[in-house]
Amino acid sequence: MLKEKIIKIKEDAQAAAENAKTVEDVLQLEIQFLGRKSEFVGILRQLKDVSVQEKKEVGQLANSVKVEIQNLLDQKKKNLSSTFDAQVEKIDVTIPALKMRRGHLHPLTQIQNEIEDIFTSMGFEIADGPEVEDEFHNFDALNMPKDHPARDMQDTFWLKAQRNTDKRQNDTYENINERMVLRTHTSNVQIRYMEKHQPPFRIIAPGRIYRNEAGDSTHEHTFHQFEALVVGDEINVGNFKFIAQEFFSKFFKKEIQIRIRPSFFPFTEPSFEFDISCTVCGGKGCSACKQAGWLEIGGAGMVNQNVFVASGYPRGKYQGFAWGFGLERLAMMKYKISDIRLFHSGDLRFIKQF
Ligand code: FA5
């Protein structure tokens, strides 16, 4: 009687194992057929009530059936888990990849990198200077005495902090208690570089600058400039024109002409404003250049000898040219952007276009 029940349990377990689809199904069968509350264990408990002979025979059968069912279920588990692994491993290379959302550099950084590449390819070095600057490097050394009206040309953010430093004044060093500013132009890098280096050299200095002025579509209080400084024994305006023409032609990827007009900066003598031929019409006149054929770019000039002296060079020994122009204004020309405030607006709809 017990023997038949055991055989029936074995057959049921075999059929159930056959139908199991997952490893979880097999684990359930283990509980069902061999677990503490299973019919099989119930039969083993009944052995104590049967004769010795039957106990021996049923006991042996029960043991072998238990091993058989356990082996069967173990094998089934193994098969199912290897099929499972194979399913996971299977990669369909024809399915299109998920589109990754990638960030990119800000348009101004892109423009700056592009400008740096062009200048380094022409043998220029890239120089840097502090944004929190002392009065000497931002103004005095650039030939702007304290009471000079030229300081009014650049609306300044003054800081409360002061710095006590030794500075060169009229060919000797003096101890000066200086006021600090947020630099109003990248021209401070001219002085910082010349204090530590001897000519000949050619550098560019891109950087952020600050002016205390109300913004409009072409003016920001925080923007970027791009200084160039080339100094040697015989640098002249012709060198300036050539370098400027080369740079703008490479930057706008078309032949660009340069025009210079007289102007005034305390740190250059002579000084000039420079224009480039219109990047849209090439000089014929269009709405982008207001029919002038020319676009205003920035200020430039031959380095004033007072600036060389303030930087530690002997008067009259060297000649050089310098220029400074707005990076945002250049980016606006290149990408036809009508409002400078978009650059720092944080508006992703604008940024994503680049
Ligand atoms: C200067 O800052 C001089 N340091 C440039 C220079 C360097 C002249 C070396 C000679 C030799 P200016 O204030 O004109 O000059 O500014 C230069 C350029 O900065 C301008 O032509 C313009 O492109 C840009 N710029 C000036 N003000 C603003 C502003 N508020 N917002 C955006 N761009 C500006």
Short mmCIF file of C-alpha atoms and ligand atoms in Angstrom, two decimals:
data_model
loop_
_atom_site.label_atom_id
_atom_site.label_comp_id
_atom_site.label_asym_id
_atom_site.label_seq_id
_atom_site.Cartn_x
_atom_site.Cartn_y
_atom_site.Cartn_z
CA MET A 1 0.00 0.00 0.00
CA LEU A 2 2.71 2.46 1.08
CA LYS A 3 4.89 1.24 -1.78
CA GLU A 4 2.22 2.14 -4.35
CA LYS A 5 1.82 5.58 -2.81
CA ILE A 6 5.57 6.16 -3.06
CA ILE A 7 5.65 5.03 -6.70
CA LYS A 8 2.68 7.34 -7.43
CA ILE A 9 4.50 10.28 -5.80
CA LYS A 10 7.54 9.58 -8.00
CA GLU A 11 5.42 9.55 -11.14
CA ASP A 12 3.63 12.75 -10.12
CA ALA A 13 6.98 14.43 -9.43
CA GLN A 14 8.31 13.37 -12.82
CA ALA A 15 5.23 14.74 -14.62
CA ALA A 16 5.31 17.98 -12.64
CA ALA A 17 9.04 18.42 -13.29
CA GLU A 18 8.39 17.95 -16.99
CA ASN A 19 5.97 20.88 -16.97
CA ALA A 20 8.07 23.23 -14.82
CA LYS A 21 8.94 26.38 -16.80
CA THR A 22 11.10 28.33 -14.39
CA VAL A 23 13.57 27.72 -11.57
CA GLU A 24 10.92 29.13 -9.20
CA ASP A 25 8.49 26.41 -10.39
CA VAL A 26 11.09 23.73 -9.52
CA LEU A 27 11.69 25.21 -6.07
CA GLN A 28 7.94 24.98 -5.47
CA LEU A 29 7.99 21.30 -6.55
CA GLU A 30 10.78 20.61 -4.08
CA ILE A 31 8.57 21.90 -1.28
CA GLN A 32 5.54 20.08 -2.66
CA PHE A 33 7.20 16.67 -3.08
CA LEU A 34 9.99 16.56 -0.51
CA GLY A 35 9.17 19.35 1.98
CA ARG A 36 8.36 18.79 5.65
CA LYS A 37 4.62 18.94 5.01
CA SER A 38 4.72 16.80 1.84
CA GLU A 39 2.81 13.52 1.36
CA PHE A 40 6.18 11.77 1.03
CA VAL A 41 7.38 12.80 4.51
CA GLY A 42 3.91 11.85 5.83
CA ILE A 43 4.45 8.31 4.48
CA LEU A 44 7.84 8.07 6.16
CA ARG A 45 6.19 8.99 9.45
CA GLN A 46 3.77 6.07 9.03
CA LEU A 47 6.68 3.57 8.84
CA LYS A 48 6.76 3.26 12.59
CA ASP A 49 3.35 1.50 12.46
CA VAL A 50 4.24 -1.25 9.91
CA SER A 51 5.96 -4.61 10.28
CA VAL A 52 9.73 -4.83 10.39
CA GLN A 53 9.88 -6.53 6.97
CA GLU A 54 7.65 -3.87 5.38
CA LYS A 55 9.57 -1.08 7.14
CA LYS A 56 12.76 -2.40 5.54
CA GLU A 57 11.33 -2.67 2.01
CA VAL A 58 9.37 0.60 2.09
CA GLY A 59 12.31 2.38 3.73
CA GLN A 60 14.71 1.33 0.96
CA LEU A 61 12.19 2.30 -1.75
CA ALA A 62 11.48 5.65 -0.06
CA ASN A 63 15.20 6.45 0.12
CA SER A 64 15.87 5.66 -3.53
CA VAL A 65 12.73 7.55 -4.67
CA LYS A 66 13.75 10.57 -2.56
CA VAL A 67 17.22 10.58 -4.19
CA GLU A 68 15.65 10.12 -7.62
CA ILE A 69 13.20 13.01 -7.18
CA GLN A 70 15.94 15.26 -5.72
CA ASN A 71 18.28 14.47 -8.66
CA LEU A 72 15.49 15.04 -11.13
CA LEU A 73 14.61 18.42 -9.67
CA ASP A 74 18.29 19.45 -9.39
CA GLN A 75 18.84 18.58 -13.03
CA LYS A 76 15.72 20.50 -14.03
CA LYS A 77 16.90 23.56 -12.08
CA LYS A 78 20.25 23.39 -13.81
CA ASN A 79 18.66 23.18 -17.26
CA LEU A 80 16.30 26.06 -16.61
CA SER A 81 18.96 28.36 -15.17
CA SER A 82 21.30 27.75 -18.11
CA THR A 83 18.47 28.55 -20.55
CA PHE A 84 17.80 31.66 -18.48
CA ASP A 85 21.47 32.73 -18.74
CA ALA A 86 21.44 32.11 -22.47
CA GLN A 87 18.36 34.30 -22.83
CA VAL A 88 19.99 37.13 -20.91
CA GLU A 89 23.22 36.77 -22.84
CA LYS A 90 21.55 36.89 -26.22
CA ILE A 91 22.21 40.30 -27.75
CA ASP A 92 20.35 41.47 -30.78
CA VAL A 93 22.84 43.73 -32.50
CA THR A 94 20.25 44.91 -35.00
CA ILE A 95 18.19 46.78 -32.38
CA PRO A 96 18.91 50.54 -32.69
CA ALA A 97 20.86 51.86 -29.69
CA LEU A 98 19.19 54.09 -27.13
CA LYS A 99 19.86 57.76 -27.86
CA MET A 100 22.14 59.19 -25.17
CA ARG A 101 21.61 62.81 -24.17
CA ARG A 102 25.00 64.47 -24.28
CA GLY A 103 26.03 67.92 -23.10
CA HIS A 104 28.36 70.18 -25.04
CA LEU A 105 30.54 73.22 -24.54
CA HIS A 106 28.95 76.64 -24.18
CA PRO A 107 29.08 78.61 -27.48
CA LEU A 108 31.45 81.16 -25.94
CA THR A 109 33.83 78.39 -24.85
CA GLN A 110 33.65 76.93 -28.35
CA ILE A 111 34.51 80.33 -29.84
CA GLN A 112 37.34 80.81 -27.36
CA ASN A 113 38.80 77.38 -28.18
CA GLU A 114 38.57 78.15 -31.89
CA ILE A 115 40.35 81.50 -31.45
CA GLU A 116 43.07 79.92 -29.31
CA ASP A 117 43.64 77.24 -31.96
CA ILE A 118 44.09 79.84 -34.71
CA PHE A 119 46.53 81.91 -32.68
CA THR A 120 48.58 79.00 -31.39
CA SER A 121 48.91 77.85 -35.01
CA MET A 122 50.49 81.28 -35.68
CA GLY A 123 53.00 80.78 -32.85
CA PHE A 124 51.19 82.73 -30.12
CA GLU A 125 51.27 81.75 -26.44
CA ILE A 126 48.13 81.89 -24.28
CA ALA A 127 48.47 84.05 -21.16
CA ASP A 128 46.21 84.52 -18.16
CA GLY A 129 45.68 87.07 -15.39
CA PRO A 130 43.50 87.66 -12.32
CA GLU A 131 39.90 88.84 -12.53
CA VAL A 132 40.19 90.50 -9.10
CA GLU A 133 42.93 92.95 -9.88
CA ASP A 134 44.79 95.77 -8.16
CA GLU A 135 44.48 99.34 -9.36
CA PHE A 136 48.05 99.36 -10.61
CA HIS A 137 47.66 96.53 -13.13
CA ASN A 138 44.18 97.51 -14.27
CA PHE A 139 44.82 101.26 -14.60
CA ASP A 140 48.07 102.87 -13.41
CA ALA A 141 50.54 100.71 -15.33
CA LEU A 142 48.38 101.16 -18.41
CA ASN A 143 49.14 104.86 -18.37
CA MET A 144 45.92 105.90 -16.67
CA PRO A 145 46.96 108.17 -13.76
CA LYS A 146 44.48 108.30 -10.86
CA ASP A 147 42.92 111.60 -11.89
CA HIS A 148 42.98 110.85 -15.62
CA PRO A 149 39.57 111.20 -17.30
CA ALA A 150 40.33 108.01 -19.30
CA ARG A 151 39.30 105.97 -16.23
CA ASP A 152 35.76 107.13 -16.78
CA MET A 153 35.79 105.30 -20.14
CA GLN A 154 35.41 102.03 -18.28
CA ASP A 155 32.76 101.93 -15.55
CA THR A 156 34.44 100.15 -12.69
CA PHE A 157 33.32 97.81 -9.90
CA TRP A 158 35.52 98.81 -6.95
CA LEU A 159 36.08 96.32 -4.14
CA LYS A 160 36.34 97.17 -0.44
CA ALA A 161 39.56 95.16 0.04
CA GLN A 162 42.95 96.86 -0.34
CA ARG A 163 46.38 95.38 -0.98
CA ASN A 164 49.78 96.66 0.10
CA THR A 165 52.38 95.98 -2.59
CA ASP A 166 55.67 97.15 -4.04
CA LYS A 167 55.10 98.54 -7.51
CA ARG A 168 57.26 100.16 -10.11
CA GLN A 169 56.47 103.87 -10.41
CA ASN A 170 58.61 106.16 -12.59
CA ASP A 171 61.48 103.67 -12.86
CA THR A 172 61.70 102.99 -9.08
CA TYR A 173 59.79 100.70 -6.75
CA GLU A 174 57.41 102.25 -4.23
CA ASN A 175 55.25 100.72 -1.52
CA ILE A 176 51.66 101.43 -2.42
CA ASN A 177 48.37 100.78 -0.66
CA GLU A 178 46.19 99.77 -3.58
CA ARG A 179 42.50 99.62 -4.13
CA MET A 180 41.16 96.48 -5.80
CA VAL A 181 38.80 96.21 -8.76
CA LEU A 182 37.04 93.60 -10.84
CA ARG A 183 39.19 94.01 -13.94
CA THR A 184 37.56 96.22 -16.55
CA HIS A 185 39.52 94.75 -19.47
CA THR A 186 42.00 91.98 -20.30
CA SER A 187 44.74 94.62 -20.78
CA ASN A 188 45.91 93.90 -17.20
CA VAL A 189 47.43 90.69 -18.60
CA GLN A 190 49.76 92.80 -20.77
CA ILE A 191 51.44 94.16 -17.62
CA ARG A 192 51.35 90.85 -15.73
CA TYR A 193 53.03 89.08 -18.64
CA MET A 194 55.66 91.75 -19.35
CA GLU A 195 56.66 91.89 -15.66
CA LYS A 196 57.81 88.28 -15.98
CA HIS A 197 58.93 87.92 -19.63
CA GLN A 198 61.34 89.59 -22.01
CA PRO A 199 60.65 90.34 -25.71
CA PRO A 200 60.34 89.11 -28.35
CA PHE A 201 56.98 87.41 -27.68
CA ARG A 202 53.45 87.18 -28.96
CA ILE A 203 50.58 86.36 -26.65
CA ILE A 204 46.83 86.30 -26.54
CA ALA A 205 44.82 86.60 -23.32
CA PRO A 206 41.16 85.66 -23.40
CA GLY A 207 39.18 86.23 -20.21
CA ARG A 208 36.15 87.46 -18.32
CA ILE A 209 35.84 91.14 -17.44
CA TYR A 210 33.35 93.37 -15.59
CA ARG A 211 31.87 96.80 -16.11
CA ASN A 212 29.41 98.66 -13.93
CA GLU A 213 26.92 99.47 -16.64
CA ALA A 214 23.27 98.80 -17.43
CA GLY A 215 22.85 96.07 -20.02
CA ASP A 216 21.14 96.24 -23.38
CA SER A 217 21.18 94.07 -26.49
CA THR A 218 24.86 94.85 -27.16
CA HIS A 219 26.16 95.57 -23.63
CA GLU A 220 26.66 93.25 -20.65
CA HIS A 221 28.10 94.03 -17.19
CA THR A 222 30.05 90.74 -17.33
CA PHE A 223 31.53 89.71 -20.64
CA HIS A 224 34.70 88.40 -22.27
CA GLN A 225 37.53 90.11 -24.05
CA PHE A 226 40.40 88.87 -26.04
CA GLU A 227 43.72 90.67 -25.72
CA ALA A 228 46.60 90.30 -28.16
CA LEU A 229 50.10 91.62 -27.49
CA VAL A 230 53.10 91.33 -29.79
CA VAL A 231 56.40 92.92 -28.72
CA GLY A 232 59.83 92.91 -30.34
CA ASP A 233 62.50 95.24 -31.71
CA GLU A 234 60.69 96.37 -34.86
CA ILE A 235 57.00 95.49 -34.56
CA ASN A 236 54.86 97.94 -36.53
CA VAL A 237 51.28 98.65 -37.63
CA GLY A 238 51.81 96.54 -40.75
CA ASN A 239 52.42 93.50 -38.52
CA PHE A 240 49.20 94.25 -36.71
CA LYS A 241 47.21 94.48 -39.93
CA PHE A 242 48.67 91.26 -41.26
CA ILE A 243 48.01 89.24 -38.09
CA ALA A 244 44.49 90.67 -37.75
CA GLN A 245 43.69 89.92 -41.40
CA GLU A 246 45.02 86.36 -41.07
CA PHE A 247 43.08 85.74 -37.90
CA PHE A 248 39.72 87.09 -39.08
CA SER A 249 39.98 85.34 -42.45
CA LYS A 250 40.58 82.02 -40.67
CA PHE A 251 37.89 82.70 -38.09
CA PHE A 252 35.17 83.62 -40.59
CA LYS A 253 36.54 81.19 -43.22
CA LYS A 254 36.54 83.86 -45.94
CA GLU A 255 38.83 86.64 -47.17
CA ILE A 256 38.52 89.53 -44.68
CA GLN A 257 39.87 93.09 -45.10
CA ILE A 258 40.96 95.27 -42.17
CA ARG A 259 40.38 99.01 -41.84
CA ILE A 260 41.82 101.17 -39.07
CA ARG A 261 40.52 104.53 -37.87
CA PRO A 262 42.19 106.96 -35.42
CA SER A 263 41.05 106.61 -31.82
CA PHE A 264 42.31 107.07 -28.27
CA PHE A 265 43.44 104.65 -25.56
CA PRO A 266 45.90 105.82 -22.87
CA PHE A 267 47.90 102.59 -23.21
CA THR A 268 48.53 102.85 -26.97
CA GLU A 269 50.06 105.56 -29.12
CA PRO A 270 48.95 105.82 -31.87
CA SER A 271 45.59 104.23 -31.09
CA PHE A 272 42.97 103.05 -33.51
CA GLU A 273 39.61 101.38 -33.80
CA PHE A 274 39.64 98.56 -36.28
CA ASP A 275 36.86 97.32 -38.52
CA ILE A 276 36.61 94.22 -40.68
CA SER A 277 34.91 93.98 -44.05
CA CYS A 278 31.30 92.88 -43.57
CA THR A 279 31.13 89.10 -43.12
CA VAL A 280 27.73 88.99 -44.82
CA CYS A 281 28.11 91.18 -47.94
CA GLY A 282 31.92 91.23 -48.16
CA GLY A 283 31.98 95.06 -48.20
CA LYS A 284 29.24 95.95 -50.68
CA GLY A 285 26.78 97.14 -48.01
CA CYS A 286 23.84 95.26 -46.47
CA SER A 287 21.52 95.39 -43.47
CA ALA A 288 24.02 93.54 -41.21
CA CYS A 289 26.59 96.34 -41.65
CA LYS A 290 23.97 99.09 -41.95
CA GLN A 291 25.09 99.61 -45.57
CA ALA A 292 28.61 100.62 -44.40
CA GLY A 293 30.39 97.54 -45.76
CA TRP A 294 32.39 97.42 -42.50
CA LEU A 295 31.84 95.96 -39.02
CA GLU A 296 33.37 97.49 -35.88
CA ILE A 297 35.51 94.97 -34.00
CA GLY A 298 37.60 96.58 -31.27
CA GLY A 299 40.39 98.84 -30.16
CA ALA A 300 44.08 98.49 -30.91
CA GLY A 301 47.30 100.45 -31.15
CA MET A 302 51.05 100.56 -30.73
CA VAL A 303 52.01 99.99 -27.08
CA ASN A 304 52.65 103.31 -25.31
CA GLN A 305 56.26 103.51 -24.06
CA ASN A 306 54.93 104.47 -20.59
CA VAL A 307 53.35 100.99 -20.43
CA PHE A 308 56.71 99.35 -21.23
CA VAL A 309 58.37 101.40 -18.51
CA ALA A 310 55.69 100.50 -15.93
CA SER A 311 56.29 96.84 -16.81
CA GLY A 312 60.05 97.14 -16.27
CA TYR A 313 61.37 97.61 -19.84
CA PRO A 314 63.70 100.47 -20.81
CA ARG A 315 61.97 103.35 -22.58
CA GLY A 316 62.34 103.28 -26.37
CA LYS A 317 63.97 99.84 -26.61
CA TYR A 318 60.96 97.85 -27.86
CA GLN A 319 57.93 98.30 -30.07
CA GLY A 320 54.70 96.37 -29.97
CA PHE A 321 51.05 96.32 -30.85
CA ALA A 322 48.07 95.38 -28.71
CA TRP A 323 44.38 94.93 -29.28
CA GLY A 324 41.32 94.00 -27.27
CA PHE A 325 37.93 93.00 -28.56
CA GLY A 326 34.73 91.54 -27.18
CA LEU A 327 34.30 87.80 -27.52
CA GLU A 328 30.50 87.97 -27.31
CA ARG A 329 30.38 90.57 -30.07
CA LEU A 330 32.47 88.30 -32.27
CA ALA A 331 30.24 85.30 -31.53
CA MET A 332 27.20 87.47 -32.35
CA MET A 333 28.69 88.27 -35.77
CA LYS A 334 29.62 84.68 -36.49
CA TYR A 335 26.26 83.18 -35.52
CA LYS A 336 24.04 86.21 -36.32
CA ILE A 337 22.81 86.60 -32.72
CA SER A 338 20.89 89.79 -32.08
CA ASP A 339 20.99 90.01 -28.25
CA ILE A 340 24.18 89.64 -26.18
CA ARG A 341 22.16 88.81 -23.04
CA LEU A 342 21.27 85.38 -24.46
CA PHE A 343 24.81 84.10 -23.75
CA HIS A 344 24.44 84.29 -19.98
CA SER A 345 20.70 83.79 -19.80
CA GLY A 346 20.99 80.07 -19.03
CA ASP A 347 18.22 79.49 -21.59
CA LEU A 348 18.78 75.93 -22.83
CA ARG A 349 16.71 76.56 -25.97
CA PHE A 350 19.45 79.01 -27.00
CA ILE A 351 22.43 76.94 -25.81
CA LYS A 352 21.25 73.74 -27.52
CA GLN A 353 21.50 75.36 -30.95
CA PHE A 354 25.31 75.22 -30.87
C1 FA5 B 1 39.20 98.21 -24.14
O1 FA5 B 1 38.70 97.54 -23.21
C2 FA5 B 1 40.68 98.19 -24.38
N1 FA5 B 1 41.35 97.56 -23.29
C3 FA5 B 1 40.96 97.48 -25.70
C4 FA5 B 1 42.35 97.67 -26.20
C5 FA5 B 1 43.33 96.76 -25.88
C6 FA5 B 1 42.70 98.78 -26.97
C7 FA5 B 1 44.64 96.91 -26.31
C8 FA5 B 1 43.97 98.96 -27.40
C9 FA5 B 1 44.95 98.02 -27.07
P1 FA5 B 1 36.91 99.00 -25.11
O2 FA5 B 1 36.37 99.55 -23.84
O3 FA5 B 1 36.58 99.73 -26.35
O4 FA5 B 1 38.50 98.86 -25.08
O5 FA5 B 1 36.42 97.49 -25.26
C10 FA5 B 1 36.92 96.64 -26.26
C11 FA5 B 1 35.82 95.78 -26.87
O6 FA5 B 1 35.07 95.12 -25.84
C12 FA5 B 1 34.77 96.57 -27.63
O7 FA5 B 1 35.19 96.83 -28.94
C13 FA5 B 1 33.61 95.62 -27.62
O8 FA5 B 1 33.79 94.60 -28.59
C14 FA5 B 1 33.73 94.97 -26.27
N2 FA5 B 1 32.85 95.61 -25.26
C15 FA5 B 1 33.03 96.80 -24.64
N3 FA5 B 1 32.03 97.03 -23.75
C16 FA5 B 1 31.21 95.95 -23.81
C17 FA5 B 1 30.00 95.57 -23.12
N4 FA5 B 1 29.47 96.32 -22.16
N5 FA5 B 1 29.42 94.40 -23.44
C18 FA5 B 1 29.99 93.61 -24.40
N6 FA5 B 1 31.10 93.89 -25.06
C19 FA5 B 1 31.73 95.05 -24.79
#
